[in-house]
CSV table of C-alpha atoms in Angstrom, one decimal:
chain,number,residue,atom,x,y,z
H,281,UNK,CA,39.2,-11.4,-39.1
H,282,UNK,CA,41.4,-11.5,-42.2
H,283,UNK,CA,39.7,-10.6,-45.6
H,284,UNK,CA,40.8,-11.2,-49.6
H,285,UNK,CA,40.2,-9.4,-52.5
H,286,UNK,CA,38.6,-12.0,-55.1
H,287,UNK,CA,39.9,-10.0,-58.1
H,288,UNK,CA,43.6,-10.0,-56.2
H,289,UNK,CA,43.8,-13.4,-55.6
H,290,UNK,CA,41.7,-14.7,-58.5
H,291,UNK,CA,38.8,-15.8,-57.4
H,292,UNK,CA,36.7,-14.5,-59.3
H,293,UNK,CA,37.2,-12.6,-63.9
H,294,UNK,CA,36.6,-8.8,-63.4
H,295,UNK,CA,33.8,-8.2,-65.6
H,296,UNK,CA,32.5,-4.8,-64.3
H,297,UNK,CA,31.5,-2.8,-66.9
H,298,UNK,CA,32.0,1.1,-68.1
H,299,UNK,CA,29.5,3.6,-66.5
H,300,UNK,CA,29.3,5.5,-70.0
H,301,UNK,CA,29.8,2.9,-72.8
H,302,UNK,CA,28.5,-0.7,-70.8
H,303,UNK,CA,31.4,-2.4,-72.5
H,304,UNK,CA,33.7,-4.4,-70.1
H,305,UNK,CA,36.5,-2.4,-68.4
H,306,UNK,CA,40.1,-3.5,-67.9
H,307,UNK,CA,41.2,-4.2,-64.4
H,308,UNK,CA,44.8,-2.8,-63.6
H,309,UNK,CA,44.5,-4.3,-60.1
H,310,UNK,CA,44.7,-2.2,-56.9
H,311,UNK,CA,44.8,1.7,-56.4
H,312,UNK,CA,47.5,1.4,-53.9
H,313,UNK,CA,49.7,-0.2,-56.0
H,314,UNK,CA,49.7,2.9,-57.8
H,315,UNK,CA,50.6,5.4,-54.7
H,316,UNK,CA,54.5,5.0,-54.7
H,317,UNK,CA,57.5,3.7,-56.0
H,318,UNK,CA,57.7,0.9,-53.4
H,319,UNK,CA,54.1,0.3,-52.7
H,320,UNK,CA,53.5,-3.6,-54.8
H,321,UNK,CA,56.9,-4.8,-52.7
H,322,UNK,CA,55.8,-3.7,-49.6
H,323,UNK,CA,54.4,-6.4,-47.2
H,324,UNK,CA,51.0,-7.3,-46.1
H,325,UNK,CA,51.1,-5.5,-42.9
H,326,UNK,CA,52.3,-2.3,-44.3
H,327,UNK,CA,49.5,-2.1,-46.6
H,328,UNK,CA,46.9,-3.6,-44.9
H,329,UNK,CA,46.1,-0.5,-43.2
H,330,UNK,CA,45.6,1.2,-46.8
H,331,UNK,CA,44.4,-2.1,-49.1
H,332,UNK,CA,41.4,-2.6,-46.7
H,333,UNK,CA,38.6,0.1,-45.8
H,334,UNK,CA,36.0,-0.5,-43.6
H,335,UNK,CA,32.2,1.0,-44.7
H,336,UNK,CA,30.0,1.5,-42.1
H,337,UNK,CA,28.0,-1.7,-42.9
H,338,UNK,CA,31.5,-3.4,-41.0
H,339,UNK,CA,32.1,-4.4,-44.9
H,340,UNK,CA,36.2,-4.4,-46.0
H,341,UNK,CA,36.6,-3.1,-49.4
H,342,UNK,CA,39.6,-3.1,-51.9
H,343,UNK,CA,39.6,-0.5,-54.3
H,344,UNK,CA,40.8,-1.0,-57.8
H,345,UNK,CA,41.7,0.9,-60.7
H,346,UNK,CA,39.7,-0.1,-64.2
H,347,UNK,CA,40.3,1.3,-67.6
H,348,UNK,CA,37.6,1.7,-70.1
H,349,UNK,CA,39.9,1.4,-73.6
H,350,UNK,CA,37.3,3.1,-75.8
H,351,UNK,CA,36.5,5.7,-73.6
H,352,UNK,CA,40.0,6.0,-73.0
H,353,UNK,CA,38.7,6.8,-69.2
H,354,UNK,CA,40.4,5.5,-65.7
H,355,UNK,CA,37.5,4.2,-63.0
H,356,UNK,CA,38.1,2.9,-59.4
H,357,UNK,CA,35.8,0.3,-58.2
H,358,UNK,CA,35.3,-0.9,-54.2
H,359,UNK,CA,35.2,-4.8,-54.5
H,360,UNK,CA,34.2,-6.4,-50.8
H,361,UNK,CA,36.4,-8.5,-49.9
H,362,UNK,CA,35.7,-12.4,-49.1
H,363,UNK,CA,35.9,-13.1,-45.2
């Protein structure tokens, strides 16, 4: 069964908020992105592997990196992905 990130494919506004301040955090997309040099070109089945956990609810999650500006503080969030 294939799953998709709402944030990555726009489905849905990030609007998760800071754990210390409550004000809304900026979403600078997926953690892997952030891993190597060559990681955003590589393709779908490369990643895959990577992009998508499994919990132990069977539940795939993305992770993604969020920024809190006034905090000046770098957050990852699991968003479950959309079946």
């Amino acid at each position: 069964m294939s799953y998709y990130c709402p944030l990555c494919n726009g489905l849905m506004i990030s609007n998760i908020t800071c754990p210390a301040c409550s004000l809304v955090t900026i979403d600078y997309g997926k953690l892997e992105d952030y891993e190597g040099p060559y990681s955003p070109y590589a393709g779908d089945d490369v990643l895959e592997s990577s992009t998508s956990e499994t919990t132990q609810e069977d539940v795939s999650v993305c992770t993604h990196l969020l920024y809190c500006d006034p905090c000046q503080r770098y957050y990852q969030c699991r968003i479950h992905e959309w079946s």
